[in-house]
Coordinates of C-alpha atoms in Angstrom, one line a residue:
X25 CA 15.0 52.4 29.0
X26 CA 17.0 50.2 31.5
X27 CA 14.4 49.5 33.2
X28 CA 12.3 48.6 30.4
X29 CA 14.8 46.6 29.1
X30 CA 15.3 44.7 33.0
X31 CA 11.6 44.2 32.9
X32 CA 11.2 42.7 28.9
X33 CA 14.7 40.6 29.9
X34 CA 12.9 38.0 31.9
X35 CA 11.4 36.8 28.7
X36 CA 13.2 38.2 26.2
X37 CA 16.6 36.2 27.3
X38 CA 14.4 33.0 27.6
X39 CA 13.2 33.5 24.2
X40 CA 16.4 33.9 22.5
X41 CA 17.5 31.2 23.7
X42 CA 14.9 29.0 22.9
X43 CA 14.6 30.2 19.1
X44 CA 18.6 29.8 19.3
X45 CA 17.7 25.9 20.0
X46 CA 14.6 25.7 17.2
X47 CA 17.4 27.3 14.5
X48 CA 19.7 24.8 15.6
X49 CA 17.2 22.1 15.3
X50 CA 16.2 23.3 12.0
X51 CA 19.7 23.9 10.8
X52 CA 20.5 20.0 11.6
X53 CA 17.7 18.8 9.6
X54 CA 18.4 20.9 6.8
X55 CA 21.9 19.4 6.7
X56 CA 20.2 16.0 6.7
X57 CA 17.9 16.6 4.5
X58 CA 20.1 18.2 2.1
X59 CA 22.8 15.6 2.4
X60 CA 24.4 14.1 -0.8
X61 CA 24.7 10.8 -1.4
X62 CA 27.7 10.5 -1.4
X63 CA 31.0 12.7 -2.2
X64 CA 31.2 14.4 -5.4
X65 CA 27.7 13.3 -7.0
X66 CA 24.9 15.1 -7.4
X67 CA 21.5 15.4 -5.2
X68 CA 18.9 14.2 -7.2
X69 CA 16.9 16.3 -9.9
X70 CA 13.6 15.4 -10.9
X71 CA 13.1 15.1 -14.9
X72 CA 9.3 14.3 -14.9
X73 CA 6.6 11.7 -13.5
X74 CA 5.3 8.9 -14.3
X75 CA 1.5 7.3 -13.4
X76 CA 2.8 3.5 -13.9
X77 CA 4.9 1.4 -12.2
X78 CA 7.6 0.8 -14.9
X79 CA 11.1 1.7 -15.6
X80 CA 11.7 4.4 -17.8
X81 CA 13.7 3.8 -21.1
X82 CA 17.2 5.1 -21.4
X83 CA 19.4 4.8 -24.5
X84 CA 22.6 6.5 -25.1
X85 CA 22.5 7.7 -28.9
X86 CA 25.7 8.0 -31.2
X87 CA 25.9 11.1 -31.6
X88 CA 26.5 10.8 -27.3
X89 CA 22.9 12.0 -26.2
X90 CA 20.7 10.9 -23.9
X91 CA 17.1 9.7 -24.7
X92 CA 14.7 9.1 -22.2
X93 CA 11.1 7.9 -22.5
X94 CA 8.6 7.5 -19.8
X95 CA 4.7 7.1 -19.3
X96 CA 3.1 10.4 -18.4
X97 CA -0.7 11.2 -18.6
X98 CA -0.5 12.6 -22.2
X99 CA 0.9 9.3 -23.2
X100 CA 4.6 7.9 -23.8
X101 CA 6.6 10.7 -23.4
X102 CA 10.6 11.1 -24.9
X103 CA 13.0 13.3 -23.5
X104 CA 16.6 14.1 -25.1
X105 CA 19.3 15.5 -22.6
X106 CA 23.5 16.0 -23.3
X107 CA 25.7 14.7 -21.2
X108 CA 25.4 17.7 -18.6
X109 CA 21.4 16.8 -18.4
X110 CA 20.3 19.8 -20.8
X111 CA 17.3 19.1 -22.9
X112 CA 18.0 19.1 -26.6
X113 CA 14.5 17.6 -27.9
X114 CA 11.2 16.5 -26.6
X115 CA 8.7 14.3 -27.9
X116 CA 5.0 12.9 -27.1
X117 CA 3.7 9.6 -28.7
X118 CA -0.4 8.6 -28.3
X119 CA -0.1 4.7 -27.2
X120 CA -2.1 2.8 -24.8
X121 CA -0.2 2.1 -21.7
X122 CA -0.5 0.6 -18.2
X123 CA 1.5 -0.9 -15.7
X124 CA 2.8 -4.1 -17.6
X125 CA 3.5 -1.8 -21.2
X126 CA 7.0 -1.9 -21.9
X127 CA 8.7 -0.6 -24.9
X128 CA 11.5 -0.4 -27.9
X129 CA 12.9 2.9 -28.9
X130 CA 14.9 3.8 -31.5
X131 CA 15.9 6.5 -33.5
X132 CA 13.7 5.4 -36.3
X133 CA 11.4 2.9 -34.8
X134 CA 9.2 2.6 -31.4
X135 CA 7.1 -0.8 -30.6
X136 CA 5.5 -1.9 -27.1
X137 CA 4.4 -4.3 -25.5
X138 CA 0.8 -4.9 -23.3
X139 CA 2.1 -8.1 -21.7
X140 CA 0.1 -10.5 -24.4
X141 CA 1.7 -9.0 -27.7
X142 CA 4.3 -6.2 -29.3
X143 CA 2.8 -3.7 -31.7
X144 CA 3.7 -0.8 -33.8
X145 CA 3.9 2.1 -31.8
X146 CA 3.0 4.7 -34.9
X147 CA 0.3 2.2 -36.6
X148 CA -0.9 0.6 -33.4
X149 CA -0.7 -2.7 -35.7
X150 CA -0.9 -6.0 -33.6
X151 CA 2.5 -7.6 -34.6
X152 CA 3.2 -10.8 -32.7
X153 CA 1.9 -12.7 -29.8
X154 CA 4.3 -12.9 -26.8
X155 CA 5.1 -14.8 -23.9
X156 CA 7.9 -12.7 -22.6
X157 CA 9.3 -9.3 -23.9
X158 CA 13.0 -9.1 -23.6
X159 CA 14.6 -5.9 -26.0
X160 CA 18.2 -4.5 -25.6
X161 CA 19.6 -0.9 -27.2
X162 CA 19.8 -2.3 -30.3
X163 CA 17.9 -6.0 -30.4
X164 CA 14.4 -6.9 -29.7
X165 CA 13.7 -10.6 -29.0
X166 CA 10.3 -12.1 -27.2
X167 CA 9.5 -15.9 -26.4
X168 CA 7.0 -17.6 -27.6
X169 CA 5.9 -21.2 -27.7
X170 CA 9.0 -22.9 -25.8
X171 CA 11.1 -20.7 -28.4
X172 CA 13.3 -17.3 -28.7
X173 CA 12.7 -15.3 -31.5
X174 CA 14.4 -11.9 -33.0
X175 CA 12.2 -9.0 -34.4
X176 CA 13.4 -7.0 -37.1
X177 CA 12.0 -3.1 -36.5
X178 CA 12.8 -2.8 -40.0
X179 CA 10.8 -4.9 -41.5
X180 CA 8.4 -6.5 -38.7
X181 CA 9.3 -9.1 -39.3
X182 CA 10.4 -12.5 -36.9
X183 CA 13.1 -14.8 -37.0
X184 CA 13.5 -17.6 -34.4
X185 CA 16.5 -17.7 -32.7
X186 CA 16.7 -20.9 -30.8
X187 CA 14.3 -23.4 -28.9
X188 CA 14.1 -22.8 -25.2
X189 CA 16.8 -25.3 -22.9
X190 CA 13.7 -26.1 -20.7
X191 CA 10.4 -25.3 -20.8
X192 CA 10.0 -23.8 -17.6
X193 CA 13.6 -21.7 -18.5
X194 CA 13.9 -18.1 -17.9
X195 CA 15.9 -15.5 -19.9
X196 CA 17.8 -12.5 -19.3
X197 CA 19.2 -11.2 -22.2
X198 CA 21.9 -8.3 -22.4
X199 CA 24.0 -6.7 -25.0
X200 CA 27.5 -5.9 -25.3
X201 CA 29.9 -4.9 -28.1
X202 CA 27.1 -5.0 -30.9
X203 CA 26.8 -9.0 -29.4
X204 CA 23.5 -10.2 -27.5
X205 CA 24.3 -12.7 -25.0
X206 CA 21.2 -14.8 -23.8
X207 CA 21.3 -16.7 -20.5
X208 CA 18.6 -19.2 -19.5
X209 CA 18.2 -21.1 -16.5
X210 CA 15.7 -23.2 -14.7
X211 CA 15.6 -22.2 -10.8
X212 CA 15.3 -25.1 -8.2
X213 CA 15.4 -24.8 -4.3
X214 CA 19.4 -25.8 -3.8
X215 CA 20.6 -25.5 -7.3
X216 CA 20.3 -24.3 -11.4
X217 CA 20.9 -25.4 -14.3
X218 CA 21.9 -22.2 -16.8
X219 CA 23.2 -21.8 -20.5
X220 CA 25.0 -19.0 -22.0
X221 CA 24.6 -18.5 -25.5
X222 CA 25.8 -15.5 -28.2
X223 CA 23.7 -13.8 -30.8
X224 CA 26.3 -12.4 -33.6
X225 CA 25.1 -12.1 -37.2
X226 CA 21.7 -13.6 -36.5
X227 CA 23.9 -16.7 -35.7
X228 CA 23.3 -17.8 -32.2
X229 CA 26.3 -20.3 -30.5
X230 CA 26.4 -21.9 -27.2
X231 CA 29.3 -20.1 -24.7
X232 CA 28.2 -22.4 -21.4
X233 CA 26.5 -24.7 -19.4
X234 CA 26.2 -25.5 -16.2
X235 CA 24.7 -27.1 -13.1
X236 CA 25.1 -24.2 -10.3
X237 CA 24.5 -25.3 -6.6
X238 CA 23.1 -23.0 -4.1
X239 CA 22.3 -23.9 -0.3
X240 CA 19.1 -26.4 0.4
X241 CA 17.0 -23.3 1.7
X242 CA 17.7 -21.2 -1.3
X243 CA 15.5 -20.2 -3.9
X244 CA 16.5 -17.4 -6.6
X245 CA 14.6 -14.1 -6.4
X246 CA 17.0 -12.2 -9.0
X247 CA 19.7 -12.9 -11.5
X248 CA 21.7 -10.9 -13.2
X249 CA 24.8 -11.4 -16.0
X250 CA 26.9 -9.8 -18.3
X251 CA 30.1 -11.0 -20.5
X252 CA 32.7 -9.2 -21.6
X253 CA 35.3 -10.9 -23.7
X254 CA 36.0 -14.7 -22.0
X255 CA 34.7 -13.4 -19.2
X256 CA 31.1 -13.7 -17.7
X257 CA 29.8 -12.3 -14.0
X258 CA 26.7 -13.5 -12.6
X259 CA 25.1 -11.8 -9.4
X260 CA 22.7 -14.1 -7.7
X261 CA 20.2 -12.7 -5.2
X262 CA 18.2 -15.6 -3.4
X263 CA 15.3 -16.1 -0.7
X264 CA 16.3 -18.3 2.5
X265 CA 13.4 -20.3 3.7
X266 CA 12.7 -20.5 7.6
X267 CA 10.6 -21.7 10.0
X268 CA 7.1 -20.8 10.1
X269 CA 7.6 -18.0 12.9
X270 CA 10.7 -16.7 11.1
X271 CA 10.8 -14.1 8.4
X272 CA 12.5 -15.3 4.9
X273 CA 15.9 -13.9 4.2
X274 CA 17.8 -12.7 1.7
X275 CA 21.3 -13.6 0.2
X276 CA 23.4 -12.5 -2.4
X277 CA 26.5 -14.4 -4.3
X278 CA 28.4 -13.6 -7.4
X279 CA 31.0 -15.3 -9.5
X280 CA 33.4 -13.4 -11.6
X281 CA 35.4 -16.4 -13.6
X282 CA 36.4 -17.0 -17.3
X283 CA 34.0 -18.8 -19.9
X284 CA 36.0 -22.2 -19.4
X285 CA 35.6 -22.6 -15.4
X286 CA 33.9 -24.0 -13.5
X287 CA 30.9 -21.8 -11.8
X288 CA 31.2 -20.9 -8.4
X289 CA 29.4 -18.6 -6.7
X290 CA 30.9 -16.7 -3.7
X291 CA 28.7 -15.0 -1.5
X292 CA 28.7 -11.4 -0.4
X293 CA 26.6 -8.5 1.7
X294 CA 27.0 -5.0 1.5
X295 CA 27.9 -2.2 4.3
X296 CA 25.8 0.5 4.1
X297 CA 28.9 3.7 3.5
X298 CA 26.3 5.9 5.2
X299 CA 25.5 3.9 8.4
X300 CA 26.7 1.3 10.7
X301 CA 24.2 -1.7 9.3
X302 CA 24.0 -3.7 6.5
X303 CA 22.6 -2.9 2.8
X304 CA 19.2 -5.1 2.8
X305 CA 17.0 -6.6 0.1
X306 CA 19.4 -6.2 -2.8
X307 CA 17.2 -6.0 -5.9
X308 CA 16.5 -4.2 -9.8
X309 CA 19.9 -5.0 -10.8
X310 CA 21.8 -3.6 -13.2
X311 CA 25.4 -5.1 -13.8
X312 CA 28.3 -4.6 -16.3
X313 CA 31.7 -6.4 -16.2
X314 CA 34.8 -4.4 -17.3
X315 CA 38.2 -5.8 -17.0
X316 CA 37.5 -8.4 -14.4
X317 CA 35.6 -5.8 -12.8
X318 CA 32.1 -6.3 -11.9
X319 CA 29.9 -2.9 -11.5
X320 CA 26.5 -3.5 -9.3
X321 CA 24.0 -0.9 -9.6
X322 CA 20.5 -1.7 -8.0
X323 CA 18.6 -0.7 -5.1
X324 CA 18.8 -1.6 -1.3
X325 CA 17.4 -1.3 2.2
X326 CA 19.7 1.8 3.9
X327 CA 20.4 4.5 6.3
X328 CA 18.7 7.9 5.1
X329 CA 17.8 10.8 7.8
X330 CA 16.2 12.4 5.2
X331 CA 13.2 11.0 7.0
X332 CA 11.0 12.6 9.6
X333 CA 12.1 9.2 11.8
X334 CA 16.1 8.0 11.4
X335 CA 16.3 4.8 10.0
X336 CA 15.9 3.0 6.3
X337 CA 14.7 3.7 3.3
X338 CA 15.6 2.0 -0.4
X339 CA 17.9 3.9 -2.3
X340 CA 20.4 3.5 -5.1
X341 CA 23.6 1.9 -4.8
X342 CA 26.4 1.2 -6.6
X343 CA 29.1 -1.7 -5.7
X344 CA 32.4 -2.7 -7.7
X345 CA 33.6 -5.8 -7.2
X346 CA 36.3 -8.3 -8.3
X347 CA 37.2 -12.0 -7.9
X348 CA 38.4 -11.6 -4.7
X349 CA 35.4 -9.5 -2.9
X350 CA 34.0 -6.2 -2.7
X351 CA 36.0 -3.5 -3.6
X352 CA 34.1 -0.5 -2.9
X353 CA 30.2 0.6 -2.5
X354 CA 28.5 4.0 -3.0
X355 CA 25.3 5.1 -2.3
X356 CA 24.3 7.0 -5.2
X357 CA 20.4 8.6 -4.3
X358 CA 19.2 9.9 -0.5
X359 CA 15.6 10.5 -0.7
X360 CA 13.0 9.7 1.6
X361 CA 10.5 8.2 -1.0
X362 CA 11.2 4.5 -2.1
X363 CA 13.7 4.6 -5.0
X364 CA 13.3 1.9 -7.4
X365 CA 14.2 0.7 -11.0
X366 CA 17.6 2.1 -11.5
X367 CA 19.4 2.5 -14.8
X368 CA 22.8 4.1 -15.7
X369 CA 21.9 6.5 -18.0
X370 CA 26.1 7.2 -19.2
X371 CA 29.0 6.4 -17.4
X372 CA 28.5 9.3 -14.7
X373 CA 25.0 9.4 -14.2
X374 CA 22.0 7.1 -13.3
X375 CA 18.1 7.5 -13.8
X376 CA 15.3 6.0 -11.4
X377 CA 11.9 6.5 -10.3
X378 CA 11.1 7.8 -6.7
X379 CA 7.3 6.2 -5.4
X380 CA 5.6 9.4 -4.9
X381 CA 1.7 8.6 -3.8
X382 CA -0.3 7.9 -7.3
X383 CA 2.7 8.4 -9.2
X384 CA 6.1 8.1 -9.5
X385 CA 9.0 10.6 -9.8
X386 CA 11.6 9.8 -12.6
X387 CA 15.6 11.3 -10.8
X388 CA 18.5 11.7 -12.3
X389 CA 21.8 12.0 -10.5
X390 CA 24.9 12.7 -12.0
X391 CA 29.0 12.9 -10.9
X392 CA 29.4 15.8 -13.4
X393 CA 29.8 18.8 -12.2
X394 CA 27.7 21.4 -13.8
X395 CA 25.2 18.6 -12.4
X396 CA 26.1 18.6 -8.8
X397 CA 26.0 22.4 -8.7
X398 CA 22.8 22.5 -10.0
X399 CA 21.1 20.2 -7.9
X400 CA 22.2 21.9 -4.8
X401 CA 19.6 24.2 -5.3
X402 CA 16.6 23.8 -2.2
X403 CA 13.7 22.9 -3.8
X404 CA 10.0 22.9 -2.6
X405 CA 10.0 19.0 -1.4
X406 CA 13.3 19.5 0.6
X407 CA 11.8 22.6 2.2
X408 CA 9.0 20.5 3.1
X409 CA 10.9 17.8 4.3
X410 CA 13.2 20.1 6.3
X411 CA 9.7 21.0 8.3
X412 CA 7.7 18.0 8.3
X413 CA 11.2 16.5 10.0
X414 CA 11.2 19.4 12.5
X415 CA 7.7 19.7 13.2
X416 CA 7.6 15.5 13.6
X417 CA 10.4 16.2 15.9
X418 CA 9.1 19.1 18.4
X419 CA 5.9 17.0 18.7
X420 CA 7.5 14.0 21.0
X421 CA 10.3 16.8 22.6
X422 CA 7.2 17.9 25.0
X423 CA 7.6 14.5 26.7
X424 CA 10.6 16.0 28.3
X425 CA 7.7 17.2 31.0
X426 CA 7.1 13.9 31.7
X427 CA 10.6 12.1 31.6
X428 CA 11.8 14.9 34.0
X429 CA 9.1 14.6 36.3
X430 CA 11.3 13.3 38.9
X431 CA 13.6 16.4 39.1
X432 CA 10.6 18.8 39.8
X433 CA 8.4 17.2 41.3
X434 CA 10.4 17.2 44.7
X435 CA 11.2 21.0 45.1
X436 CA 7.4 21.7 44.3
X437 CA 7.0 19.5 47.2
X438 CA 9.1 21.4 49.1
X439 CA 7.5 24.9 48.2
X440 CA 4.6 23.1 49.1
X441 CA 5.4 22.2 52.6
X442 CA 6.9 26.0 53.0
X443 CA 3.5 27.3 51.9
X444 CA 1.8 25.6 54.6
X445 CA 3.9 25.5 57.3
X446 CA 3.8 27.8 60.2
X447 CA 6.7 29.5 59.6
X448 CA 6.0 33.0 57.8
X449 CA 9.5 32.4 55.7
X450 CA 7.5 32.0 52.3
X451 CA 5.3 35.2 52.9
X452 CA 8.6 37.5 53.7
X453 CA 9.9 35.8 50.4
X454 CA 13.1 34.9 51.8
X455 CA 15.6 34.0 49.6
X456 CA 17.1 30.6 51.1
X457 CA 13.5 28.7 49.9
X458 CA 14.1 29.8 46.5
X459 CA 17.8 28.8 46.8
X460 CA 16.9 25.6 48.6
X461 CA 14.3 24.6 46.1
X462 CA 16.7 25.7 42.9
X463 CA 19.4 23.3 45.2
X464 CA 16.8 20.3 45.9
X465 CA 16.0 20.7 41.5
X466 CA 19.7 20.6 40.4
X467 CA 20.2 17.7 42.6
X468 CA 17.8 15.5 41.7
X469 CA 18.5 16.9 37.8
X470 CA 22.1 15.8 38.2
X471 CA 21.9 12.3 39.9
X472 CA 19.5 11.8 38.0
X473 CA 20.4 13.0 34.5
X474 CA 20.4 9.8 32.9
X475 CA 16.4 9.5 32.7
X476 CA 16.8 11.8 29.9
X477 CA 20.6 11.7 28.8
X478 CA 20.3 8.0 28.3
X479 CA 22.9 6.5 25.9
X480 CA 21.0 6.2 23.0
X481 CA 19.4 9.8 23.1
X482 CA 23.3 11.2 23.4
X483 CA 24.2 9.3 20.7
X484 CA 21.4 10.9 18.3
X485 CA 22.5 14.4 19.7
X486 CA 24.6 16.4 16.8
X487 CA 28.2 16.3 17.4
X488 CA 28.5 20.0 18.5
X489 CA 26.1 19.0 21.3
X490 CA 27.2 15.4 22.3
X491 CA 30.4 15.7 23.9
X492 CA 32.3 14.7 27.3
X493 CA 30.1 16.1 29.9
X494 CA 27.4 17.6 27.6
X495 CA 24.7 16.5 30.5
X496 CA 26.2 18.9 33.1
X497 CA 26.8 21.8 30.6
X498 CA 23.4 21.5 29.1
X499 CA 21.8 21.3 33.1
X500 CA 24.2 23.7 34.9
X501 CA 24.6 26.2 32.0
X502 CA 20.9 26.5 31.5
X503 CA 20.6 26.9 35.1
X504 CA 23.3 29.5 35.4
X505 CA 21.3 31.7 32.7
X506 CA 18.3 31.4 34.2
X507 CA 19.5 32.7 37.9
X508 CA 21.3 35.6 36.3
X509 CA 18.1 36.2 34.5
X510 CA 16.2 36.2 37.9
X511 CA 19.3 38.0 39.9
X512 CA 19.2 41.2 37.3
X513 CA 15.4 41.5 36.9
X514 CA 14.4 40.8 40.3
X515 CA 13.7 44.5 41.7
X516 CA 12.1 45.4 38.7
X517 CA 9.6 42.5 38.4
X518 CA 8.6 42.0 42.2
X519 CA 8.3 38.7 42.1
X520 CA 7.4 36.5 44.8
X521 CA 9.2 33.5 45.6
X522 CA 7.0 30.7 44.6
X523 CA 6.1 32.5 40.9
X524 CA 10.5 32.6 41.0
X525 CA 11.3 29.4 41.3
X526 CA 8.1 27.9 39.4
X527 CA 9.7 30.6 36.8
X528 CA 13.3 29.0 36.6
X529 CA 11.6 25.0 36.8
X530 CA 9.6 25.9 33.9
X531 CA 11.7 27.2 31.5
X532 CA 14.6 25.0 32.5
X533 CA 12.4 22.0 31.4
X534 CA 11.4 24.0 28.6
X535 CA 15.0 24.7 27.6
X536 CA 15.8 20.9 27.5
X537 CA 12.4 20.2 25.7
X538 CA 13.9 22.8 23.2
X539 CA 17.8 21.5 22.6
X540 CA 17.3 17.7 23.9
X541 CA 13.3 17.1 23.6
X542 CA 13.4 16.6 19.8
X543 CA 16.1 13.4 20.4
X544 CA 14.3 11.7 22.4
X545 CA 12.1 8.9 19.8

């Protein structure tokens, strides 16, 4: 049995510790994978999907549910959750839909839009033409001809609201406090003109105007606004023009300021809180103002190794700020699909949609509890990821072979010249050529180390394994297994000294192709 064991040991030891370094590997990007997006909120947990393009439709009911409607394949689909993401009620509707359908929901009353014109969602009845569809929770309002108009679910019937400041004006409309607030503006390249006005009692009254400047190479991409007693917050997200070799960029300002002041927008950028760069192409914003408070919520180019490659992805953020700055950011989704089209769903959870191929996943993730224990379940895409990532990884660690060619290549050399030399050292298997070419290997492996420790491959290492002097443990330790290996099994394997030291090259490149291989890209 000893000698059984003496003879397997040469390959069994090796083995070990190579599937040691594959769990290792494995374990890491399941921890990456599987990583939250941030402390004390849920991973995300997939409600359904979606064939269109579109954000769902999220209202909060007052009896404190959640309703939820989507396009599936059977048609416009509803969902009704609790606050702890339990479905209470389910419902399927039969309306045309594609990409540009939006709709109205609610409790009593569904209409949509194609783009052109709204219609009945239970009748299918052609109700109004349109030129844009703008509804709230509780408020549905289109334009039409140079004009803003209210529709009454009720009834069906229209009511205009005001004439449009401009012609060319865009709306964004939002609603707060049972008020809708309407802001138009018209966009030029270093400034806008915008007007705040109230809808209360199917009276509408002007809150605002004003001329807003912006820098000469700046052209708005994204606005965003909400009021909340005398107080208004705008969130500006702009394209910078450059030369035709350069790339345009993007900027972002905000102004938090009462009713009466003057506008002036401050501008801001984001840290991403899970990397070392900056949040990206800011955009689907969502924003509520509460006590001075302005709450961001909208997606952004970030650090995700959730990814088979490091690097960025769009995913759901949330940022707080006040008059004087940002005060905090949160990433609140880590997925390695595109996330886009966020909405808060209630005051601890958010909905979005996840591009997924030729449709579109609709997520929820949620700061309650019962949520966040739920979630932490590994589910079939994760376990997917968690291999794709390691199998992506292993496939570039075999170009260890390559990168360490210069640490082998010169004792081979050396067993080379023994072979044909005249001395008869290498047929009497003399032990000094295997220790001299085991010698002329570690030396070349240590003075050389950095042609595959380089900076930027320690610094993707896990922690556990980047530490002071990791490059000698990892090269010496591996070395020092590999000899004992040879040492204990040596009488029963009879082998000669070339197959020896080809032996301990071989698997000491295949031991760093194992632990520091997958690093390398």
């Amino acid at each position: 049995m000893k000698h059984f064991f003496q003879r397997k040991a040469v390959w069994m030891i090796p083995g070990i510790i190579m599937l040691v370094g594959l769990c290792s590997l494995i374990f890491e990007n399941y921890q990456e994978v599987t990583e939250a997006p941030s402390e004390n909120w849920s991973h995300e947990v997939e409600l359904g999907k979606t064939t269109v393009n579109s954000e769902p439709y999220i209202i909060e009911t007052q009896d404190d549910l959640i309703s939820l409607s989507y396009f599936s394949e059977q048609g416009l689909k509803q969902n009704v959750y609790n606050q702890k993401w339990e479905k209470q009620a389910e419902d399927t509707y039969d309306i045309p839909f594609n990409k540009f359908t939006r709709i109205f929901q609610t409790k009593d009353h569904l209409l949509y839009s194609d783009y052109y014109s709204i219609y009945d969602g239970k009748t299918q009845e052609k109700l109004t033409d349109i030129d844009q569809f703008l509804p709230t929770h509780n408020n549905l309002l289109f334009t039409k001809n140079e004009a803003l108009y209210q529709l009454h679910p009720d009834t069906n019937e229209t009511r205009k609201v005001m004439d449009l400041p401009h012609p060319q004006s865009t709306l964004n409309v939002t609603e707060h406090a049972g008020n809708v607030y309407i802001l138009s503006y018209v966009s030029g390249q270093s400034s806008f003109d915008m007007s705040l006005h109230k809808l209360e009692n199917d009276q509408v009254s002007s809150l605002k105007q004003a001329r807003i400047d912006l820098p000469q190479t700046d052209v708005i991409n994204e606005l965003s606004f909400d009021i909340n007693d005398d107080t208004y917050g705008l969130f500006v997200r702009t394209t910078q023009k450059q030369s035709m070799s350069g790339s345009p960029e993007t900027n972002n300002y905000y102004a938090i300021q009462s009713l009466e002041s003057k506008p002036s927008l401050k501008q801001i950028s984001f840290k991403d809180p899970s990397g070392d760069k900056m949040i990206t192409e800011a955009s689907h914003l969502e924003m509520t103002l509460e006590n001075s408070h302005m709450k961001l919520l909208f997606r952004g180019f970030g650090q995700t190794k959730t990814m088979f490659k490091d690097g960025g992805q769009f995913n759901i953020y949330e940022a707080v700020m006040d008059a004087d700055g940002l005060r905090h950011i949160k990433r609140l989704s880590n997925t390695p699909d595109a996330s886009k089209y966020p909405n808060r769903a209630s005051d601890n959870s958010i909905v979005w949609t996840d591009a997924d191929g030729s449709t579109n996943k609709v997520l929820m993730s949620s700061s309650h509890p019962e949520v966040i224990t739920e979630a932490q379940g590994l589910t079939w895409d994760k376990v997917l990821a968690i291999a794709g990532k390691t199998i992506g990884m292993l496939s570039y660690s075999f170009l260890t072979i390559f990168v360490t060619l210069v640490w082998y290549i010169w004792p081979l050399l050396f067993l080379a010249v023994m072979m044909f030399a005249k001395s008869k050292a290498i047929d009497q298997d003399r032990m000094w050529i295997l220790h001299g070419g085991i010698a002329i290997y570690l030396t070349f492996a240590l003075f050389l180390r950095e042609e595959l420790f380089k900076h930027v491959v320690l610094l993707r290492l896990p922690d556990y394994m980047n530490f002071f002097g990791s490059p000698f443990v990892f090269i010496l330790g591996f070395a020092c297994i590999l000899y004992g290996v040879l040492y204990f099994t040596n009488r029963q394997n009879d082998w000669s000294i070339s197959i020896q030291l080809c032996y301990f090259i071989g698997l000491h490149v295949s031991f760093l192709s194992i632990f520091i291989g997958p690093y390398l890209l």
